[in-house]
mmCIF file of C-alpha atoms in Angstrom:
data_model
loop_
_atom_site.group_PDB
_atom_site.id
_atom_site.type_symbol
_atom_site.label_atom_id
_atom_site.label_comp_id
_atom_site.label_asym_id
_atom_site.label_seq_id
_atom_site.Cartn_x
_atom_site.Cartn_y
_atom_site.Cartn_z
ATOM 1 C CA MET A 1 0.000 0.000 0.000
ATOM 2 C CA LYS A 2 2.811 2.406 0.890
ATOM 3 C CA LYS A 3 4.569 1.554 -2.343
ATOM 4 C CA MET A 4 1.410 2.400 -4.348
ATOM 5 C CA ILE A 5 0.994 5.766 -2.585
ATOM 6 C CA SER A 6 4.678 6.562 -3.119
ATOM 7 C CA ALA A 7 4.475 5.685 -6.815
ATOM 8 C CA SER A 8 1.399 7.854 -7.387
ATOM 9 C CA PHE A 9 2.998 10.722 -5.456
ATOM 10 C CA HIS A 10 6.154 10.581 -7.566
ATOM 11 C CA LYS A 11 3.919 10.452 -10.680
ATOM 12 C CA TRP A 12 1.875 13.576 -9.865
ATOM 13 C CA LEU A 13 4.662 15.610 -8.195
ATOM 14 C CA PRO A 14 6.124 17.104 -11.460
ATOM 15 C CA ARG A 15 2.659 18.165 -12.649
ATOM 16 C CA ILE A 16 1.908 19.891 -9.359
ATOM 17 C CA VAL A 17 5.225 21.786 -9.484
ATOM 18 C CA ILE A 18 4.617 22.957 -13.075
ATOM 19 C CA ALA A 19 1.119 24.184 -12.206
ATOM 20 C CA ALA A 20 2.490 26.096 -9.211
ATOM 21 C CA PHE A 21 5.150 27.864 -11.335
ATOM 22 C CA ILE A 22 2.503 28.870 -13.918
ATOM 23 C CA SER A 23 0.319 30.343 -11.192
ATOM 24 C CA ILE A 24 3.155 32.293 -9.595
ATOM 25 C CA PHE A 25 4.746 33.782 -12.740
ATOM 26 C CA CYS A 26 1.609 34.364 -14.862
ATOM 27 C CA LEU A 27 -1.519 34.861 -12.821
ATOM 28 C CA PHE A 28 -0.160 36.861 -9.931
ATOM 29 C CA PRO A 29 1.458 39.673 -12.051
ATOM 30 C CA VAL A 30 -1.730 40.051 -14.082
ATOM 31 C CA ALA A 31 -3.854 40.242 -10.953
ATOM 32 C CA SER A 32 -1.531 42.813 -9.369
ATOM 33 C CA GLN A 33 -1.433 44.925 -12.556
ATOM 34 C CA SER A 34 -5.218 44.860 -12.951
ATOM 35 C CA SER A 35 -5.619 45.830 -9.319
ATOM 36 C CA GLN A 36 -3.287 48.805 -9.795
ATOM 37 C CA ASN A 37 -4.573 49.885 -13.208
ATOM 38 C CA ARG A 38 -8.115 49.173 -14.338
ATOM 39 C CA ASN A 39 -7.250 50.070 -17.966
ATOM 40 C CA PHE A 40 -6.122 46.623 -19.011
ATOM 41 C CA PRO A 41 -4.575 45.915 -21.497
ATOM 42 C CA GLN A 42 -2.082 48.693 -21.333
ATOM 43 C CA GLY A 43 -3.001 51.781 -23.349
ATOM 44 C CA SER A 44 -6.732 51.202 -23.347
ATOM 45 C CA THR A 45 -9.249 53.655 -21.930
ATOM 46 C CA GLN A 46 -11.773 53.010 -19.277
ATOM 47 C CA GLY A 47 -15.310 52.567 -20.627
ATOM 48 C CA ARG A 48 -18.344 54.581 -19.508
ATOM 49 C CA THR A 49 -22.036 53.897 -19.665
ATOM 50 C CA GLU A 50 -23.066 57.527 -19.254
ATOM 51 C CA MET A 51 -24.204 59.535 -22.310
ATOM 52 C CA GLY A 52 -22.973 63.049 -22.970
ATOM 53 C CA GLY A 53 -25.226 66.050 -22.870
ATOM 54 C CA GLN A 54 -25.131 66.454 -26.678
ATOM 55 C CA VAL A 55 -26.497 62.973 -27.358
ATOM 56 C CA ARG A 56 -30.272 62.870 -27.817
ATOM 57 C CA GLY A 57 -32.519 59.862 -27.751
ATOM 58 C CA ILE A 58 -34.849 58.728 -30.538
ATOM 59 C CA ASP A 59 -38.289 60.299 -30.524
ATOM 60 C CA PHE A 60 -40.980 57.734 -31.328
ATOM 61 C CA PRO A 61 -44.312 59.091 -32.611
ATOM 62 C CA ASN A 62 -47.359 58.610 -30.509
ATOM 63 C CA ILE A 63 -50.049 56.716 -32.457
ATOM 64 C CA ASP A 64 -53.586 57.093 -31.220
ATOM 65 C CA VAL A 65 -56.732 55.574 -32.725
ATOM 66 C CA ASN A 66 -60.086 56.844 -31.583
ATOM 67 C CA ILE A 67 -63.418 55.221 -32.418
ATOM 68 C CA THR A 68 -66.346 57.559 -31.988
ATOM 69 C CA ARG A 69 -70.025 57.488 -32.807
ATOM 70 C CA PRO A 70 -71.129 59.250 -36.004
ATOM 71 C CA GLN A 71 -72.724 62.591 -35.327
ATOM 72 C CA GLY A 72 -75.106 62.479 -38.275
ATOM 73 C CA GLY A 73 -76.167 60.759 -41.456
ATOM 74 C CA GLU A 74 -73.464 62.454 -43.515
ATOM 75 C CA GLN A 75 -70.689 60.826 -41.497
ATOM 76 C CA VAL A 76 -72.369 57.430 -41.820
ATOM 77 C CA ALA A 77 -72.717 57.879 -45.579
ATOM 78 C CA PHE A 78 -69.080 58.949 -45.875
ATOM 79 C CA SER A 79 -67.925 55.867 -43.921
ATOM 80 C CA VAL A 80 -69.984 53.584 -46.152
ATOM 81 C CA GLN A 81 -68.624 55.273 -49.280
ATOM 82 C CA LEU A 82 -65.075 54.882 -48.021
ATOM 83 C CA LEU A 83 -65.691 51.200 -47.298
ATOM 84 C CA LEU A 84 -67.137 50.670 -50.766
ATOM 85 C CA LEU A 85 -64.209 52.486 -52.365
ATOM 86 C CA LEU A 86 -61.681 50.256 -50.558
ATOM 87 C CA THR A 87 -63.672 47.199 -51.631
ATOM 88 C CA VAL A 88 -63.663 48.312 -55.266
ATOM 89 C CA LEU A 89 -59.911 48.954 -55.147
ATOM 90 C CA THR A 90 -59.380 45.473 -53.710
ATOM 91 C CA ILE A 91 -61.292 43.708 -56.470
ATOM 92 C CA ALA A 92 -60.182 46.108 -59.215
ATOM 93 C CA PRO A 93 -57.784 43.585 -60.889
ATOM 94 C CA SER A 94 -60.560 41.004 -61.086
ATOM 95 C CA LEU A 95 -62.974 43.579 -62.494
ATOM 96 C CA LEU A 96 -60.471 44.628 -65.156
ATOM 97 C CA ILE A 97 -59.906 41.002 -66.147
ATOM 98 C CA LEU A 98 -63.584 40.041 -66.272
ATOM 99 C CA THR A 99 -64.985 43.188 -67.891
ATOM 100 C CA THR A 100 -62.426 43.467 -70.705
ATOM 101 C CA CYS A 101 -61.237 41.222 -73.519
ATOM 102 C CA PHE A 102 -58.293 40.010 -71.402
ATOM 103 C CA LEU A 103 -60.307 36.917 -70.482
ATOM 104 C CA ARG A 104 -60.684 35.850 -74.123
ATOM 105 C CA PHE A 105 -57.062 36.553 -75.024
ATOM 106 C CA SER A 106 -55.556 34.731 -72.056
ATOM 107 C CA ILE A 107 -57.647 31.596 -72.651
ATOM 108 C CA VAL A 108 -56.902 31.467 -76.384
ATOM 109 C CA LEU A 109 -53.166 31.940 -75.845
ATOM 110 C CA ASP A 110 -53.180 29.135 -73.298
ATOM 111 C CA PHE A 111 -55.019 26.926 -75.803
ATOM 112 C CA ILE A 112 -52.404 27.529 -78.491
ATOM 113 C CA LYS A 113 -49.650 26.689 -76.033
ATOM 114 C CA ARG A 114 -51.295 23.372 -75.179
ATOM 115 C CA ALA A 115 -52.070 22.613 -78.827
ATOM 116 C CA LEU A 116 -48.379 22.978 -79.687
ATOM 117 C CA SER A 117 -47.540 20.536 -76.842
ATOM 118 C CA LEU A 118 -45.346 23.141 -75.201
ATOM 119 C CA GLN A 119 -44.850 22.847 -71.460
ATOM 120 C CA GLN A 120 -42.741 25.801 -70.357
ATOM 121 C CA VAL A 121 -42.140 27.892 -73.497
ATOM 122 C CA PRO A 122 -43.427 30.544 -73.676
ATOM 123 C CA PRO A 123 -43.963 31.029 -69.907
ATOM 124 C CA THR A 124 -47.424 31.817 -68.613
ATOM 125 C CA SER A 125 -46.271 35.263 -67.488
ATOM 126 C CA VAL A 126 -45.236 36.076 -71.078
ATOM 127 C CA LEU A 127 -48.611 34.962 -72.453
ATOM 128 C CA ASN A 128 -50.415 37.027 -69.818
ATOM 129 C CA GLY A 129 -48.229 39.998 -70.751
ATOM 130 C CA ILE A 130 -49.143 39.623 -74.413
ATOM 131 C CA ALA A 131 -52.839 39.379 -73.500
ATOM 132 C CA LEU A 132 -52.527 42.446 -71.251
ATOM 133 C CA PHE A 133 -50.966 44.707 -73.875
ATOM 134 C CA MET A 134 -53.379 43.512 -76.559
ATOM 135 C CA THR A 135 -56.205 44.310 -74.139
ATOM 136 C CA ILE A 136 -54.813 47.805 -73.542
ATOM 137 C CA PHE A 137 -54.514 48.320 -77.304
ATOM 138 C CA ILE A 138 -58.125 47.328 -77.949
ATOM 139 C CA MET A 139 -59.628 48.864 -74.811
ATOM 140 C CA PHE A 140 -57.741 52.169 -75.105
ATOM 141 C CA PRO A 141 -60.680 54.167 -76.601
ATOM 142 C CA THR A 142 -63.013 52.863 -73.885
ATOM 143 C CA LEU A 143 -60.511 53.569 -71.113
ATOM 144 C CA GLN A 144 -59.869 57.025 -72.546
ATOM 145 C CA ASN A 145 -63.583 57.784 -72.367
ATOM 146 C CA VAL A 146 -63.628 56.631 -68.758
ATOM 147 C CA TYR A 147 -60.722 58.915 -67.942
ATOM 148 C CA ASN A 148 -62.081 61.958 -69.761
ATOM 149 C CA ASN A 149 -65.673 61.617 -68.551
ATOM 150 C CA ALA A 150 -65.197 60.261 -65.016
ATOM 151 C CA LEU A 151 -61.727 60.253 -63.483
ATOM 152 C CA LYS A 152 -60.545 63.653 -64.644
ATOM 153 C CA PRO A 153 -63.747 65.556 -63.672
ATOM 154 C CA LEU A 154 -63.751 63.717 -60.335
ATOM 155 C CA SER A 155 -60.168 64.793 -59.583
ATOM 156 C CA ASN A 156 -61.075 68.380 -60.539
ATOM 157 C CA GLY A 157 -64.060 68.358 -58.200
ATOM 158 C CA GLU A 158 -66.594 68.719 -60.988
ATOM 159 C CA LEU A 159 -68.380 65.415 -60.263
ATOM 160 C CA THR A 160 -69.322 63.489 -57.172
ATOM 161 C CA ILE A 161 -68.427 59.853 -56.642
ATOM 162 C CA GLU A 162 -71.878 58.667 -57.722
ATOM 163 C CA GLN A 163 -71.786 60.755 -60.894
ATOM 164 C CA ALA A 164 -68.247 59.614 -61.704
ATOM 165 C CA TYR A 165 -69.341 56.003 -61.231
ATOM 166 C CA ARG A 166 -72.192 56.455 -63.702
ATOM 167 C CA GLU A 167 -69.930 58.126 -66.247
ATOM 168 C CA ALA A 168 -67.307 55.376 -65.924
ATOM 169 C CA GLU A 169 -69.934 52.654 -66.135
ATOM 170 C CA ALA A 170 -71.420 53.805 -69.440
ATOM 171 C CA PRO A 171 -68.419 53.053 -71.771
ATOM 172 C CA LEU A 172 -67.850 49.651 -70.185
ATOM 173 C CA ARG A 173 -71.541 48.791 -70.529
ATOM 174 C CA THR A 174 -71.429 49.767 -74.182
ATOM 175 C CA PHE A 175 -68.368 47.615 -74.833
ATOM 176 C CA MET A 176 -69.784 44.551 -73.053
ATOM 177 C CA LEU A 177 -73.170 44.899 -74.751
ATOM 178 C CA ASN A 178 -71.548 45.179 -78.190
ATOM 179 C CA GLN A 179 -69.734 41.906 -77.527
ATOM 180 C CA THR A 180 -72.622 40.056 -75.906
ATOM 181 C CA ILE A 181 -75.581 41.045 -78.086
ATOM 182 C CA THR A 182 -75.564 39.143 -81.385
ATOM 183 C CA VAL A 183 -77.941 38.631 -84.279
ATOM 184 C CA GLN A 184 -80.501 35.947 -83.463
ATOM 185 C CA SER A 185 -81.958 33.388 -85.885
ATOM 186 C CA ASP A 186 -85.028 35.540 -86.501
ATOM 187 C CA GLY A 187 -82.893 38.568 -87.398
ATOM 188 C CA SER A 188 -83.377 40.387 -84.101
ATOM 189 C CA LEU A 189 -80.617 41.488 -81.754
ATOM 190 C CA GLY A 190 -80.322 39.712 -78.442
ATOM 191 C CA SER A 191 -78.277 37.432 -76.235
ATOM 192 C CA ARG A 192 -79.332 34.157 -74.708
ATOM 193 C CA TYR A 193 -77.038 34.771 -71.752
ATOM 194 C CA ILE A 194 -78.683 38.123 -70.979
ATOM 195 C CA SER A 195 -82.109 36.543 -71.363
ATOM 196 C CA SER A 196 -81.067 33.712 -69.074
ATOM 197 C CA PHE A 197 -79.843 36.017 -66.315
ATOM 198 C CA LEU A 198 -82.906 38.246 -66.664
ATOM 199 C CA GLY A 199 -85.031 35.168 -66.131
ATOM 200 C CA MET A 200 -82.978 34.124 -63.100
ATOM 201 C CA ALA A 201 -83.434 37.595 -61.579
ATOM 202 C CA ASP A 202 -87.174 37.538 -62.446
ATOM 203 C CA LEU A 203 -86.866 40.824 -64.326
ATOM 204 C CA PRO A 204 -89.165 41.902 -67.164
ATOM 205 C CA ALA A 205 -87.957 42.067 -70.743
ATOM 206 C CA PRO A 206 -86.088 45.358 -71.284
ATOM 207 C CA ASN A 207 -87.238 47.864 -73.858
ATOM 208 C CA GLY A 208 -83.644 48.649 -74.847
ATOM 209 C CA PRO A 209 -80.029 48.047 -73.860
ATOM 210 C CA GLU A 210 -80.147 50.952 -71.421
ATOM 211 C CA ASP A 211 -82.785 49.090 -69.356
ATOM 212 C CA ILE A 212 -80.507 46.075 -68.743
ATOM 213 C CA PRO A 213 -78.916 46.245 -65.273
ATOM 214 C CA THR A 214 -75.151 46.148 -65.020
ATOM 215 C CA TYR A 215 -75.218 43.180 -62.650
ATOM 216 C CA VAL A 216 -76.892 41.229 -65.472
ATOM 217 C CA ILE A 217 -74.540 42.400 -68.217
ATOM 218 C CA ILE A 218 -71.326 41.419 -66.418
ATOM 219 C CA PRO A 219 -72.053 37.669 -65.857
ATOM 220 C CA ALA A 220 -73.589 37.417 -69.327
ATOM 221 C CA TYR A 221 -70.441 38.965 -70.805
ATOM 222 C CA ILE A 222 -68.188 36.586 -68.855
ATOM 223 C CA LEU A 223 -70.042 33.502 -70.102
ATOM 224 C CA HIS A 224 -70.035 34.871 -73.641
ATOM 225 C CA GLU A 225 -66.266 35.426 -73.537
ATOM 226 C CA LEU A 226 -65.673 31.930 -72.185
ATOM 227 C CA THR A 227 -67.806 30.442 -74.970
ATOM 228 C CA VAL A 228 -66.042 32.414 -77.720
ATOM 229 C CA ALA A 229 -62.600 31.595 -76.302
ATOM 230 C CA PHE A 230 -63.360 27.872 -76.212
ATOM 231 C CA LYS A 231 -64.711 27.944 -79.774
ATOM 232 C CA ILE A 232 -61.496 29.582 -80.991
ATOM 233 C CA GLY A 233 -59.480 27.030 -78.994
ATOM 234 C CA VAL A 234 -61.279 24.111 -80.668
ATOM 235 C CA PHE A 235 -60.540 25.493 -84.136
ATOM 236 C CA LEU A 236 -56.900 25.965 -83.165
ATOM 237 C CA TYR A 237 -56.621 22.387 -81.937
ATOM 238 C CA ILE A 238 -57.910 20.731 -85.141
ATOM 239 C CA PRO A 239 -54.801 21.063 -87.415
ATOM 240 C CA PHE A 240 -52.436 20.087 -84.618
ATOM 241 C CA ILE A 241 -54.552 17.051 -83.718
ATOM 242 C CA VAL A 242 -54.297 15.947 -87.368
ATOM 243 C CA ILE A 243 -50.509 16.162 -87.169
ATOM 244 C CA ASP A 244 -50.525 14.125 -83.939
ATOM 245 C CA MET A 245 -52.711 11.450 -85.539
ATOM 246 C CA VAL A 246 -50.516 11.204 -88.630
ATOM 247 C CA VAL A 247 -47.319 10.917 -86.585
ATOM 248 C CA ALA A 248 -48.876 8.346 -84.241
ATOM 249 C CA SER A 249 -50.066 6.231 -87.194
ATOM 250 C CA ILE A 250 -46.621 6.306 -88.814
ATOM 251 C CA LEU A 251 -44.905 5.302 -85.580
ATOM 252 C CA MET A 252 -47.319 2.411 -85.009
ATOM 253 C CA SER A 253 -46.849 1.169 -88.594
ATOM 254 C CA MET A 254 -43.080 1.214 -88.073
ATOM 255 C CA GLY A 255 -43.423 -0.722 -84.827
ATOM 256 C CA MET A 256 -42.049 2.146 -82.726
ATOM 257 C CA MET A 257 -44.833 2.048 -80.162
ATOM 258 C CA MET A 258 -42.560 2.861 -77.225
ATOM 259 C CA LEU A 259 -41.595 6.247 -78.701
ATOM 260 C CA PRO A 260 -43.942 9.062 -77.542
ATOM 261 C CA PRO A 261 -45.732 10.551 -80.584
ATOM 262 C CA VAL A 262 -45.744 14.014 -78.994
ATOM 263 C CA GLN A 263 -41.954 14.086 -78.970
ATOM 264 C CA ILE A 264 -41.881 13.592 -82.747
ATOM 265 C CA SER A 265 -44.926 15.679 -83.688
ATOM 266 C CA MET A 266 -43.948 18.786 -81.699
ATOM 267 C CA PRO A 267 -41.186 19.908 -84.157
ATOM 268 C CA PHE A 268 -43.583 19.499 -87.100
ATOM 269 C CA LYS A 269 -46.278 21.533 -85.322
ATOM 270 C CA LEU A 270 -43.766 24.256 -84.521
ATOM 271 C CA MET A 271 -42.571 24.370 -88.144
ATOM 272 C CA LEU A 272 -46.162 24.604 -89.395
ATOM 273 C CA PHE A 273 -46.984 27.347 -86.875
ATOM 274 C CA VAL A 274 -43.914 29.386 -87.840
ATOM 275 C CA MET A 275 -44.327 28.895 -91.604
ATOM 276 C CA VAL A 276 -47.913 30.223 -91.606
ATOM 277 C CA ASP A 277 -46.940 33.136 -89.289
ATOM 278 C CA GLY A 278 -49.065 31.764 -86.472
ATOM 279 C CA TRP A 279 -48.578 34.611 -84.011
ATOM 280 C CA GLY A 280 -49.505 37.234 -86.592
ATOM 281 C CA LEU A 281 -52.601 35.356 -87.751
ATOM 282 C CA LEU A 282 -53.645 34.622 -84.184
ATOM 283 C CA THR A 283 -53.403 38.215 -82.986
ATOM 284 C CA GLN A 284 -55.130 39.487 -86.139
ATOM 285 C CA GLN A 285 -58.038 37.082 -85.734
ATOM 286 C CA LEU A 286 -58.360 37.893 -82.044
ATOM 287 C CA PHE A 287 -58.453 41.585 -82.883
ATOM 288 C CA GLN A 288 -61.128 41.044 -85.533
ATOM 289 C CA SER A 289 -63.176 38.873 -83.180
ATOM 290 C CA VAL A 290 -63.458 41.798 -80.739
ATOM 291 C CA ILE A 291 -63.733 44.741 -83.147
ATOM 292 C CA LYS A 292 -66.898 44.058 -85.107
#
């Protein structure tokens, strides 16, 4: 037992001596220097937490929201008008899409992309951009009438909000009615969509276009645009379907059934579309389908 204690003592003795020398020659001078001079390391300055008199704090604004009762009918009417205005601004993009020819253009351009068997070229954002600028080109006279008759007088204080709304509504109603009302089989002018919505609303037959409510014209116009866009899409699909059928028949006759026909027919469809100037013909026909 004594031999084991002696061996462990002789083993740990050098380590204890080294640790003692490190403590004496390193830690003690640092402690004595830091006790004499607080600015350690040498040459540094002593920090302060106090701010000088020239330093100013940040002034935060005081935000206060007060909810009070309306003092009269005018304040109630103004609050309702403001709420309606914010609602209209929120749904303004949807209104511009559904009450203009953008709906027809975007659907037809998407049809031509699918008919050509294209997946990512051109991107959907590019097609929507083309449809947007074509819509601005066609709708520019209508939008100019809205600006001259409604927005500009409203900003100058010449019209109230209700009057500006009526003036802005008239050109859009005229445009939608010109697109929706067609020549019937008996030679008269009418629209089955307008008649359908008038029947749903249990409204009498109007004496003229000015008697048709706007809330009837808008859904009738949307359904009419969807119908026209799908008709154009079907006609666009027919020549490309023929090419797909021919290529598929040739591949089956050659015994190459494992090869996708779309992969072979897509270059031929692209060549046909470019040779006949497809984009020019498409935009021209879309323009003529709107401008009667």
